[in-house]
Coordinates of C-alpha atoms and ligand atoms in Angstrom, one line a residue:
X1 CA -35.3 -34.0 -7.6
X2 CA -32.0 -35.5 -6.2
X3 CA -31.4 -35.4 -2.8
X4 CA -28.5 -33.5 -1.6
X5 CA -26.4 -34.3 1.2
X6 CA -28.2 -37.1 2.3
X7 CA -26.3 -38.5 4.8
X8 CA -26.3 -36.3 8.3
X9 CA -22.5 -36.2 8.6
X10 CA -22.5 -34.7 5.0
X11 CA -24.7 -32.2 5.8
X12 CA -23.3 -30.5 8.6
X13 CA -20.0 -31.0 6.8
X14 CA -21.3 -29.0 4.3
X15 CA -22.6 -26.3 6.7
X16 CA -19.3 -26.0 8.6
X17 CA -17.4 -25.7 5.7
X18 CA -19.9 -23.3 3.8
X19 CA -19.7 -21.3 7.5
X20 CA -16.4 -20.4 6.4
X21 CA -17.2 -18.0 3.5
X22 CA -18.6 -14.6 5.0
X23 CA -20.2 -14.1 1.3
X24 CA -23.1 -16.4 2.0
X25 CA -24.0 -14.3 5.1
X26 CA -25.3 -11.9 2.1
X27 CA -25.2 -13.8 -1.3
X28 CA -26.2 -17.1 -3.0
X29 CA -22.9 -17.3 -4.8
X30 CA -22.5 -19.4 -8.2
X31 CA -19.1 -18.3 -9.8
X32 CA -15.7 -20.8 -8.4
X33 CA -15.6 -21.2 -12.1
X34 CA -14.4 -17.6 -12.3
X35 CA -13.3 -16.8 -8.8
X36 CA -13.9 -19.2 -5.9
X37 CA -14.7 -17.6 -2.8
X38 CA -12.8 -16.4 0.1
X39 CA -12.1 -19.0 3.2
X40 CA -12.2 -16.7 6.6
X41 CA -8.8 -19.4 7.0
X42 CA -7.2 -17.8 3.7
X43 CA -8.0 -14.3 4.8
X44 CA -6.1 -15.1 7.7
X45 CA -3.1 -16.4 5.6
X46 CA -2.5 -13.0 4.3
X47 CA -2.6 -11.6 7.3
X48 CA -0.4 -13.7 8.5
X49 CA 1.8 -12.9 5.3
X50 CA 1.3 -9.1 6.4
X51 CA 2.1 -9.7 9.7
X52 CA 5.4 -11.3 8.8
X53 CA 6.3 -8.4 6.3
X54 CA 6.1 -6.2 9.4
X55 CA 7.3 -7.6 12.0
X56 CA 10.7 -9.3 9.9
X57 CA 11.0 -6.9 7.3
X58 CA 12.4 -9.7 4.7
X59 CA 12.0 -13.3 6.2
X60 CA 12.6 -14.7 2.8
X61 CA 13.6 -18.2 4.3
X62 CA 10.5 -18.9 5.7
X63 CA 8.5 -17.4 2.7
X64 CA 10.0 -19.9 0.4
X65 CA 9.5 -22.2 3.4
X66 CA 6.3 -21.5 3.0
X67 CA 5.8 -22.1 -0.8
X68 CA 7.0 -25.7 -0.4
X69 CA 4.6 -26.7 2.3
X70 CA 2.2 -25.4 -0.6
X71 CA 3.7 -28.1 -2.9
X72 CA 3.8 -30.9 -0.8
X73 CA 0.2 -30.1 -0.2
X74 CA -0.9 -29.8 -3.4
X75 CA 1.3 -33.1 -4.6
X76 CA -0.4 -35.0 -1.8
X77 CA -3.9 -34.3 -3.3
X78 CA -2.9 -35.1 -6.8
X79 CA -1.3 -38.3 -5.4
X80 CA 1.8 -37.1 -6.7
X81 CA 5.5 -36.3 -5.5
X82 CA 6.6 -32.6 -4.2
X83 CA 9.2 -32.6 -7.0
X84 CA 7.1 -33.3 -9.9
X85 CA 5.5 -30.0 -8.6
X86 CA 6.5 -26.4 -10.0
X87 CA 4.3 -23.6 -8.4
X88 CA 4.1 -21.5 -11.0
X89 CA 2.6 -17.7 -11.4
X90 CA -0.3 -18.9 -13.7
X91 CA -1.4 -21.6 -16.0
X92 CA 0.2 -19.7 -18.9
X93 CA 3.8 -19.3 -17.6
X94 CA 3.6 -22.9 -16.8
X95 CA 2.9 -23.9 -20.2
X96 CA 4.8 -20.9 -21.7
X97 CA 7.8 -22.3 -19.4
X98 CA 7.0 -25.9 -21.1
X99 CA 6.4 -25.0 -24.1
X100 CA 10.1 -23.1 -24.7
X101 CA 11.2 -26.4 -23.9
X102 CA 9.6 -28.4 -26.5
X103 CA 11.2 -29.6 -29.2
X104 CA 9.5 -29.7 -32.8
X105 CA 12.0 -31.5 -35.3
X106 CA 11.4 -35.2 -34.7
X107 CA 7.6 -35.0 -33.7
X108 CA 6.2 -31.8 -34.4
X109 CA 2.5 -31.8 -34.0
X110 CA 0.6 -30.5 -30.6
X111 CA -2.8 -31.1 -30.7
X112 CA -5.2 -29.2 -28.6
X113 CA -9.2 -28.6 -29.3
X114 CA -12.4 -26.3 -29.3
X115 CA -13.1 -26.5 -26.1
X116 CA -9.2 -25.1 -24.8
X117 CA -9.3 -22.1 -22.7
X118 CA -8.1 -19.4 -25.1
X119 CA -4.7 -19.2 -23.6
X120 CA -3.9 -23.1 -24.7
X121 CA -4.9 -22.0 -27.9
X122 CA -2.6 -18.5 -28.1
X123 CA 0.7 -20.4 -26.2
X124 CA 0.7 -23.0 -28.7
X125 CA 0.3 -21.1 -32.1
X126 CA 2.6 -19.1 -30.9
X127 CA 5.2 -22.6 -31.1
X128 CA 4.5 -22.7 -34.9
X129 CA 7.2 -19.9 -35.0
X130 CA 9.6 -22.6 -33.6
X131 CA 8.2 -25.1 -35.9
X132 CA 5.1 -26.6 -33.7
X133 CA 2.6 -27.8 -36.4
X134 CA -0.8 -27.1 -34.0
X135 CA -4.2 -28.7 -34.3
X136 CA -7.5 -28.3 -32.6
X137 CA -9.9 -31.4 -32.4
X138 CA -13.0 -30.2 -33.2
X139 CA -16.3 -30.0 -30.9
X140 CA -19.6 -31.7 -32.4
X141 CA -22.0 -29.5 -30.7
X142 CA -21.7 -29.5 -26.9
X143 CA -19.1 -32.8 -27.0
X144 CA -15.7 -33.4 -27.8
X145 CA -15.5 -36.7 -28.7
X146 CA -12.6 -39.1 -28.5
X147 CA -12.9 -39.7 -32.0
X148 CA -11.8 -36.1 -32.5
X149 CA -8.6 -36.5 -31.2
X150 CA -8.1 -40.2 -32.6
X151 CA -8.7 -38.0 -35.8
X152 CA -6.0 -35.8 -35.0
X153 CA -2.9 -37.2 -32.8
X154 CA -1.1 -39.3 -35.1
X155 CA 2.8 -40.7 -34.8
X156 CA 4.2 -37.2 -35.4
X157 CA 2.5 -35.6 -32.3
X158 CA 4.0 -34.8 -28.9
X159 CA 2.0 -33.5 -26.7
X160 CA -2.0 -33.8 -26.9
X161 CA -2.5 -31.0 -24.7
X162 CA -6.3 -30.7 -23.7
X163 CA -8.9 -29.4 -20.9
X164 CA -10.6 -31.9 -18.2
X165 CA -13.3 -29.5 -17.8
X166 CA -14.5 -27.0 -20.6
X167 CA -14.8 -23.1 -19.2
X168 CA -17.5 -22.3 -21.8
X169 CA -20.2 -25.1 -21.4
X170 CA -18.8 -27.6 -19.1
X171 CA -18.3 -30.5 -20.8
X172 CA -15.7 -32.8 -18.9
X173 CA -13.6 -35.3 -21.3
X174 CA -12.9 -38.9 -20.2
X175 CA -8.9 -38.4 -19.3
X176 CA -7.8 -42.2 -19.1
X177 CA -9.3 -43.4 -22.7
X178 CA -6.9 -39.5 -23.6
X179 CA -4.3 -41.1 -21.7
X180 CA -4.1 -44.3 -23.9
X181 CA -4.7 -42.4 -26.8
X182 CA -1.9 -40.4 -26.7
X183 CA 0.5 -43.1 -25.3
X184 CA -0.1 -45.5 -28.0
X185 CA 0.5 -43.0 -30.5
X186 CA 3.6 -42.1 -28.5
X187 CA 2.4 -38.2 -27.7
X188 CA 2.6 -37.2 -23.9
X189 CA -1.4 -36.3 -22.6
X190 CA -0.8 -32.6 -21.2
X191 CA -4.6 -32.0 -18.8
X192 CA -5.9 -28.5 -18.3
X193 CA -7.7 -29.0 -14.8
X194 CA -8.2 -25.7 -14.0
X195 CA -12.5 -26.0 -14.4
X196 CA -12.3 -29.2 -12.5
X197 CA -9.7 -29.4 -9.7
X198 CA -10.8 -29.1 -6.4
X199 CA -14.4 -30.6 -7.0
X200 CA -13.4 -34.3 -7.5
X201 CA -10.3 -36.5 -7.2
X202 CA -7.7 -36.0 -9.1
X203 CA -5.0 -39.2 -9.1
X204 CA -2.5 -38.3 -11.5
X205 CA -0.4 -42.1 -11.2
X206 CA -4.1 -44.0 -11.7
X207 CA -5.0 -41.8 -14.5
X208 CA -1.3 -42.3 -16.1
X209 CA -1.0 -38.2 -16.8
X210 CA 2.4 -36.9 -18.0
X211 CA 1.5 -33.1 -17.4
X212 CA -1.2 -31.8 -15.5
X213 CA -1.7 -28.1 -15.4
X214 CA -4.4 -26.0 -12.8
X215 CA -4.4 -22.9 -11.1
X216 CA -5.3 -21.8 -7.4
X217 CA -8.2 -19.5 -7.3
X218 CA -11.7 -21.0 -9.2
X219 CA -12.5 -24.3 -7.2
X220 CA -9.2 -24.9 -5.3
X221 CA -10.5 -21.5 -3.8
X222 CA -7.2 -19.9 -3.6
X223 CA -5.6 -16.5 -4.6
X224 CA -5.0 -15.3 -8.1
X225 CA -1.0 -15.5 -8.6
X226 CA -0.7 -19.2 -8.3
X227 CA -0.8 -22.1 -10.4
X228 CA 0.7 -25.5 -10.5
X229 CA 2.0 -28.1 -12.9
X230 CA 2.9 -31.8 -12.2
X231 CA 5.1 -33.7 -14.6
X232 CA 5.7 -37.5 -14.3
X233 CA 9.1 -37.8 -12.8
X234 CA 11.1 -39.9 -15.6
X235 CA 9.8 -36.8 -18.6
X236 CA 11.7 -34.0 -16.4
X237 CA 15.1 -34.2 -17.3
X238 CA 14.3 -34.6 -21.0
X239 CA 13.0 -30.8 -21.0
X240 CA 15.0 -27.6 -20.7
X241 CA 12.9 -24.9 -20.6
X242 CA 14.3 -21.3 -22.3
X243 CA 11.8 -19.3 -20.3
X244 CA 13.9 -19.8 -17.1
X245 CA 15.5 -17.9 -14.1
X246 CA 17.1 -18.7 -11.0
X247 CA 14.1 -20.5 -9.3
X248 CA 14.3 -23.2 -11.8
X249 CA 18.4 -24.0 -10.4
X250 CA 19.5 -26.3 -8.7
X251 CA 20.1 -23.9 -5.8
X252 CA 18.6 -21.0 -6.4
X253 CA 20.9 -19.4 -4.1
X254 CA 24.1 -20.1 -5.3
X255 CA 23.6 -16.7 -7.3
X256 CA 25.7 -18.2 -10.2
X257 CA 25.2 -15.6 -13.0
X258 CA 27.6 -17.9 -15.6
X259 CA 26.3 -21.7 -15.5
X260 CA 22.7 -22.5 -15.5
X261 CA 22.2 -26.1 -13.8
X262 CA 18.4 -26.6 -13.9
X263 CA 17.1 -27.9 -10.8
X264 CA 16.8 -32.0 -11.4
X265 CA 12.9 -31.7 -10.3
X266 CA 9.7 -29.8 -12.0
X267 CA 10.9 -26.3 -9.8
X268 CA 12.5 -26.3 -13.3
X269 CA 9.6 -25.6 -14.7
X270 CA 9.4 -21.7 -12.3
X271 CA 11.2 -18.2 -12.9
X272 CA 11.6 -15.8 -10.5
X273 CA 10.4 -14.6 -6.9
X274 CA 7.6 -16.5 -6.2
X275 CA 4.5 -14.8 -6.0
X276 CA 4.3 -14.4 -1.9
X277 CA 1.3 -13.2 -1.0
X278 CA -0.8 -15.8 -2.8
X279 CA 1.4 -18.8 -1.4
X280 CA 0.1 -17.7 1.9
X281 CA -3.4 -17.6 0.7
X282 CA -3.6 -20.5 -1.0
X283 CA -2.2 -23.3 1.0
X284 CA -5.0 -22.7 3.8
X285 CA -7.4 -23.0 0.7
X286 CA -6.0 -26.4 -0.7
X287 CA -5.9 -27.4 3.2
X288 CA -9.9 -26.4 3.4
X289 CA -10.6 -28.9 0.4
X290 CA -7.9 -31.7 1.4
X291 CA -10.1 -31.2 5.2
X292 CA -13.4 -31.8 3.3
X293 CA -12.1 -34.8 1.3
X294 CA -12.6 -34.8 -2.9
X295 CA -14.3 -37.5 -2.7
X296 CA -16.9 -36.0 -0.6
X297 CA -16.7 -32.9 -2.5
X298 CA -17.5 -34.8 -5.7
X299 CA -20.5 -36.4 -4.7
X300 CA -22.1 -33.5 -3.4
X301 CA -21.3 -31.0 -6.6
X302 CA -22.4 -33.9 -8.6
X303 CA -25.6 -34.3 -6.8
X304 CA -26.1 -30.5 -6.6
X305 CA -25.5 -30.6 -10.6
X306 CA -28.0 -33.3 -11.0
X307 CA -30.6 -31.4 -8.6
X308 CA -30.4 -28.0 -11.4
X309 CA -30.4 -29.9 -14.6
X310 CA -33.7 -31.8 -13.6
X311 CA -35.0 -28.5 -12.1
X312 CA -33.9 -27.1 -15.5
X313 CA -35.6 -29.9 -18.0
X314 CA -39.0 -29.5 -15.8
X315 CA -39.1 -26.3 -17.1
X316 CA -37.9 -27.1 -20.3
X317 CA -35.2 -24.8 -20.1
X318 CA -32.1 -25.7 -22.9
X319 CA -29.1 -26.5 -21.4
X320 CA -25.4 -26.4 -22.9
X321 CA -24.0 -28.6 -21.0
X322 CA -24.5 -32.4 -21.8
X323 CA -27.0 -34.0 -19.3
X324 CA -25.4 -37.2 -18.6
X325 CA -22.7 -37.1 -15.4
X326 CA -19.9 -38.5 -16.5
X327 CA -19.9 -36.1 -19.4
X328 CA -20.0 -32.9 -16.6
X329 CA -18.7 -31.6 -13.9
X330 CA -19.4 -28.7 -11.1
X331 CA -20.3 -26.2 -14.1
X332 CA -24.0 -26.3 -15.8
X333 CA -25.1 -24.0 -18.3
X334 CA -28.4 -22.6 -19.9
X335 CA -29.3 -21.2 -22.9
X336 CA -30.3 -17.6 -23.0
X337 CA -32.3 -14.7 -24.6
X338 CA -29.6 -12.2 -23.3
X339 CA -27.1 -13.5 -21.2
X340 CA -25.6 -10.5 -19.8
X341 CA -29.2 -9.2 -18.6
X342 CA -30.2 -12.4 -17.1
X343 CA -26.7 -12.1 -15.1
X344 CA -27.6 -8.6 -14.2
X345 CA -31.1 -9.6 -13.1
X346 CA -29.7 -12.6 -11.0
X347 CA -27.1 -10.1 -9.0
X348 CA -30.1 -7.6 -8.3
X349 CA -31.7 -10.7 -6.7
X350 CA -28.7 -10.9 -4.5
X351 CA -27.3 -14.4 -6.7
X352 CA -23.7 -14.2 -7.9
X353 CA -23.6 -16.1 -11.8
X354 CA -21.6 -15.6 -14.8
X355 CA -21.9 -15.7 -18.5
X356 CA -19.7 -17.0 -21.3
X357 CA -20.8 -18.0 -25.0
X358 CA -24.0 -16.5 -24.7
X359 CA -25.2 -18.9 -21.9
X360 CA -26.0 -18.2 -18.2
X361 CA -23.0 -20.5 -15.8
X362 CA -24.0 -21.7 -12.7
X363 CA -20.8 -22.7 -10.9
X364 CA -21.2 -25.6 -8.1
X365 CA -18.9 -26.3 -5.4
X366 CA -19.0 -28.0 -1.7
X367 CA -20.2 -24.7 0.0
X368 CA -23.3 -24.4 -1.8
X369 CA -26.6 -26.1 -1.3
X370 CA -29.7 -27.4 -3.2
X371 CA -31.3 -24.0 -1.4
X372 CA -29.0 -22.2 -3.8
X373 CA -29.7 -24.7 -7.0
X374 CA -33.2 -23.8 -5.9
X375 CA -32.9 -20.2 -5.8
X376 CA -31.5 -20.0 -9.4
X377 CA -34.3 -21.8 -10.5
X378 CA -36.7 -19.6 -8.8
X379 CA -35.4 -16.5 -10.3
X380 CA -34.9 -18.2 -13.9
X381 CA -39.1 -18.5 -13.0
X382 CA -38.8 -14.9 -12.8
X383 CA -37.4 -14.2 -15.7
X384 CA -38.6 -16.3 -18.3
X385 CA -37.6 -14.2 -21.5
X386 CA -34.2 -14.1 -20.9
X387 CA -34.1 -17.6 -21.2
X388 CA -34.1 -20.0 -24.0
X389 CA -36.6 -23.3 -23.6
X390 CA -35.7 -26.5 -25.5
X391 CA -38.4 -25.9 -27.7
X392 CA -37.8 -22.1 -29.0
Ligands
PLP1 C1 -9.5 -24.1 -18.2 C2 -8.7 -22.9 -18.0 N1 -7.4 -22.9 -18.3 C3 -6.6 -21.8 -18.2 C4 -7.1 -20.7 -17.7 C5 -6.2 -19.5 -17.6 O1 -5.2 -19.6 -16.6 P1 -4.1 -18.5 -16.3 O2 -4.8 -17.2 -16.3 O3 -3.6 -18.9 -14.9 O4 -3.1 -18.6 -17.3 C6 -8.4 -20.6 -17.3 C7 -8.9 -19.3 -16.7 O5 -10.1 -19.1 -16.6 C8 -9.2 -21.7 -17.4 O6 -10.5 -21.7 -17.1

């Protein structure tokens, strides 16, 4: 089996930050790709957000104070500039928000693909009523090959708008050969990293992205209520979005009800009152993961991820998700009998999974441990009908 953590320093690293999380007193927990858990340091951040409420009644200046520390720090770990940040309320109103500002008559075509969280899919065929001609690039089995897309974006598209990481069996597509895909064909490469940020680095300049979207609270271990989206700096005055509102002026508090001056960076990109509560939680998260270091972060998921899928083939369970590691990334799946059971089963045990497609998801981040891989495996032992072996 891989060794995890080999190094000393890595290892109490990772007990110092797993100490954190209260849930591991109690549970062996397996699910950032739904809902990472919570930080005793972001608990405090509400409270802190509380606390404020009370004792200033409406401190609105340092709330929005507040919410661009969070951009700075979550530029600074994309390698990116605070204003080609918009903090947004989800994934969805940050394409939504992009998306109204498309324009369809020159180059109409978006491409997307199979393995796009269902909201890509809905926000973009809902742009064929303004004229968006949408394709998905289709899965061969558990891959998405580049060929798919080479297949599909052509020198009508504009945006190739696709996922890093795939939600339902963890495939993780190679973003630079996307990245010179699209730019020769003269698209912009739009990245869902919503199943991968916060679990390796993410350098938005070295992988020459024009959009990257994520949200706060899977591995970036933040609240629900935030999400972000970069755009390269030269693309930001070419788009006007129609989904707008006074946080996307140029001074949002010039309360100028008859001109609407979009703001000159990506804030152009947000609405209306930001979402409070989740700025306080979140920026302590996306401090907790800049502490631990993405690099670090990476090589320990990815060694975690390599420790289950050999435990996994021992056994001769199947797996969904492709074996090799540069094809995966914090999320391994397995075949199952009946998913939802197996889940169940795994919960009674006291070991926190989810399901999607059918397939059992075991979630990896920097707070867990090869004694967790190990217990999943234990209790797959325990439960061998639930789950499907390569050669059923
Ligand atoms: C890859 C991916 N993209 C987008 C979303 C949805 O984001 P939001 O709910 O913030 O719009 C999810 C949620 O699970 C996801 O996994």
């Amino acid at each position: 089996m891989p060794e995890v953590s080999r190094h000393p320093d890595q290892v109490d690293g990772v007990t110092a930050f797993r100490k954190q999380f209260p849930i591991f007193d109690e549970k062996v927990y397996l699910s950032s790709c739904s809902q990472g858990a919570l930080a005793r340091p972001v608990e405090a951040g509400v409270q802190e957000f509380l606390e404020s409420w009370h004792r200033y009644g409406n401190p609105w200046e340092s709330w929005v104070g507040r919410m661009e520390e969070l951009r700075a720090e979550f530029a600074s770990l994309i390698n990116a500039q605070p204003d080609e940040v918009a903090v947004t309320f989800s994934v969805s109103s940050a394409l939504n928000s992009l998306a109204s500002a498309l324009r369809y008559d020159v180059r109409p075509r978006v491409v997307t693909s199979d393995f796009d969280f269902p909201t890509v899919g809905h926000i973009w065929l809902a742009q064929q009523r303004r004229g968006a001609d949408v394709v998905f690039a289709q899965a061969q089995g558990d891959r998405l090959p580049l060929t798919a897309f080479e297949e599909t974006v052509d020198g009508r598209t504009a945006l190739l708008s696709t996922t890093h990481v795939c939600y339902k069996n963890g495939f993780k597509s190679n973003v630079s050969a996307l990245a010179e895909l699209a730019h020769e064909r003269g698209a912009l490469l739009l990245i869902d990293a919503y199943q991968s940020m916060g679990t390796q680095p993410m350098d938005v300049k070295a992988l020459d992205l024009d959009i990257l979207v994520t949200g706060s609270l899977k591995y970036l271990l933040g609240s629900p209520g935030v999400a972000f989206m970069y755009m390269r700096k030269d693309l930001i005055e070419r788009f006007e979005p129609s989904d707008s509102g006074w946080f996307g002026q140029e001074n949002v508090f010039a309360y100028d009800l008859h001109h609407l001056r979009y703001a000159g960076s990506a804030r152009r990109f947000e609405t209306g009152s930001p979402p409070v509560p989740s700025v306080y939680a979140t920026l302590p998260a996306l401090q907790l993961i800049a502490g631990a270091g993405l690099d670090t972060i990476e090589a320990h998921v990815q060694a975690l991820a390599s420790r289950l899928i050999e435990g996994a083939r021992a056994r001769g369970l199947a797996l969904l998700t492709p074996e090799e590691p540069a094809l995966r990334g914090p999320l391994v799946m397995v075949r199952c009998t009946d998913a939802v059971r197996l889940v169940d089963a795994l919960a009674r045990d006291g070991i926190l999974c989810s399901t999607r497609d059918g397939a059992l998801r075991v979630s990896l981040h920097y707070y867990n441990t090869g004694d967790d891989v190990d217990a999943v495996l234990a209790a797959l032992d325990r439960h061998p009908e639930l789950v499907l072996h390569a050669a059923d």
